[in-house]
Tab-separated table of C-alpha atoms in Angstrom:
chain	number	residue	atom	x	y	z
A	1	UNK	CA	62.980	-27.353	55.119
A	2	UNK	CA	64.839	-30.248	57.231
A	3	UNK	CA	63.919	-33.623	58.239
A	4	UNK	CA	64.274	-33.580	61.748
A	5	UNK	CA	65.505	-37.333	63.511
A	6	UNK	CA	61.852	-37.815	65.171
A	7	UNK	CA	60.280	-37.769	61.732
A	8	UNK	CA	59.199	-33.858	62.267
A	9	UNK	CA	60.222	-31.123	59.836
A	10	UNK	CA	60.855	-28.109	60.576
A	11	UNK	CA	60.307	-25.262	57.769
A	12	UNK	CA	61.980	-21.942	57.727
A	13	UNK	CA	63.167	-18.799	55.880
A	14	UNK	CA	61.625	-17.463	52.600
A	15	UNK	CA	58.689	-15.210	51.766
A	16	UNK	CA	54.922	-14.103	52.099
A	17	UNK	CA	54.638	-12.781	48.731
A	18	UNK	CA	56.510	-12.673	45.342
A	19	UNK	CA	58.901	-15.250	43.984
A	20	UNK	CA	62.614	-16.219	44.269
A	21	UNK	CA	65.531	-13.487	44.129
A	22	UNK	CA	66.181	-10.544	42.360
A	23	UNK	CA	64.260	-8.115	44.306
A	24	UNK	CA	61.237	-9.920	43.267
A	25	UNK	CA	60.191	-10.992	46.749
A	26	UNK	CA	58.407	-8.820	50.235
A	27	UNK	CA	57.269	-9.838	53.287
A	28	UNK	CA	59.861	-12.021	54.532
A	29	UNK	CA	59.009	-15.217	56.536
A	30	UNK	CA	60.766	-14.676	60.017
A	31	UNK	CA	58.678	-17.795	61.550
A	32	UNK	CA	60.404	-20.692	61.907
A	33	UNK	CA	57.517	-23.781	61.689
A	34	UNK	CA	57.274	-27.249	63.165
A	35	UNK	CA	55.273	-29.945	60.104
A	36	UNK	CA	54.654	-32.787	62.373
A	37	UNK	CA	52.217	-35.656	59.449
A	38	UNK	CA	51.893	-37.938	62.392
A	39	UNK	CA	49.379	-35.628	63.842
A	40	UNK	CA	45.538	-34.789	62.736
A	41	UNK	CA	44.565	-32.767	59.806
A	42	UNK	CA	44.442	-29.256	60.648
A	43	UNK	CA	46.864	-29.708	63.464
A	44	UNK	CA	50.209	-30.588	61.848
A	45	UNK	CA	52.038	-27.535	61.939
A	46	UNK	CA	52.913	-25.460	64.744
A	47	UNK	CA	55.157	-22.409	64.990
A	48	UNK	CA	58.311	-22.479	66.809
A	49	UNK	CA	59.693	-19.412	66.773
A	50	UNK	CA	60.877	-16.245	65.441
A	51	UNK	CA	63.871	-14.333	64.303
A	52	UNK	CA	64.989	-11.173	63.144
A	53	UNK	CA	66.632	-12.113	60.118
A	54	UNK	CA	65.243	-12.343	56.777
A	55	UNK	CA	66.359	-15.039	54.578
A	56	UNK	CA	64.424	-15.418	51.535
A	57	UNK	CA	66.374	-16.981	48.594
A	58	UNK	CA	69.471	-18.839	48.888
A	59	UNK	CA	68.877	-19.890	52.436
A	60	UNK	CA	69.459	-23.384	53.946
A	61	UNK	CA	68.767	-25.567	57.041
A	62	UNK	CA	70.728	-28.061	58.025
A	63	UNK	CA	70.670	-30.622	60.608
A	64	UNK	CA	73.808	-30.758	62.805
A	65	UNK	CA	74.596	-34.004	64.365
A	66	UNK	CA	73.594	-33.208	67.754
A	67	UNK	CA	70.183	-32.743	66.395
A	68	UNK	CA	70.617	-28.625	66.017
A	69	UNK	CA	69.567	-26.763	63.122
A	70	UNK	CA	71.713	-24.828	61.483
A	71	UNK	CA	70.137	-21.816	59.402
A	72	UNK	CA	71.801	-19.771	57.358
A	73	UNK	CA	72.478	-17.825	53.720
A	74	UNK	CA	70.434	-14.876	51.912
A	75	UNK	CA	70.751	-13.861	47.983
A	76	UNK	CA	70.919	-9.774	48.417
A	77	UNK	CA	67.310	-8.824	47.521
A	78	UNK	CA	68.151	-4.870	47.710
A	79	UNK	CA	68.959	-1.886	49.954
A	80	UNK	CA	66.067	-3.458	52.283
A	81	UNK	CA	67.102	-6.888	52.472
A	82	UNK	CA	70.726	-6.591	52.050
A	83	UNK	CA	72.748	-9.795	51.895
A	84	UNK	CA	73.075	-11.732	55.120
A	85	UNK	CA	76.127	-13.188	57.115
A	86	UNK	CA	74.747	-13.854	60.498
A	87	UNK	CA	74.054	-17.455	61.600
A	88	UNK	CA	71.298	-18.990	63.485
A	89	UNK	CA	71.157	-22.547	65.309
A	90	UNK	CA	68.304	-23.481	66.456
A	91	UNK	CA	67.650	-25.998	69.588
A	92	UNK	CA	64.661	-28.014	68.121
A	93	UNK	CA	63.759	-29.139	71.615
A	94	UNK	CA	63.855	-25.502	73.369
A	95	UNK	CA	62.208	-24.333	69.816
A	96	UNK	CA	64.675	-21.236	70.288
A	97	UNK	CA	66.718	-19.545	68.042
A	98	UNK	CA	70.049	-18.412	69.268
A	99	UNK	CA	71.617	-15.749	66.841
A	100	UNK	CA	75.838	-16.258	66.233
């Protein structure tokens, strides 16, 4: 999760099921989510986007000074969810994900 400069977050990577590393985790989280707390109950988060990569332990966002998200990192899980070297930025405004 990063605090994004409007006072949103925005909450990515990890997984549906299972806990931390080791093989011990499925169902990878490949939507990237928007927590906005100035808006109602039941309304405050929002999905952004997607990706193709799954990132479920040792995986960060940061914020880049230009207000881009920088995603990025994986723990190898196993032969399915090998470890991962691929970076993603994401334009918060354009809620894309552009794969580097």
């Amino acid at each position: 999760m990063v605090a994004l400069p409007d006072g949103t977050y925005m909450i990515v990577n990890g997984a549906h099921e299972g806990v931390a590393g080791f093989g011990l985790a499925g169902d990878p989280n490949l939507s990237a989510l928007l927590y906005d707390p100035a808006q109602p109950l039941g309304s405050r988060i929002s999905i952004l986007n997607t990706t193709i990569v799954p990132r479920m332990y040792h995986s960060e966002a940061t914020l880049l000074p230009d207000g881009r998200v920088l995603i990025s990192g994986s723990d190898p899980q196993d032969d399915e969810y090998p470890e991962e070297f691929r970076v993603e930025v994401s334009e918060r405004c354009s809620t894309s994900l552009a794969r580097h």
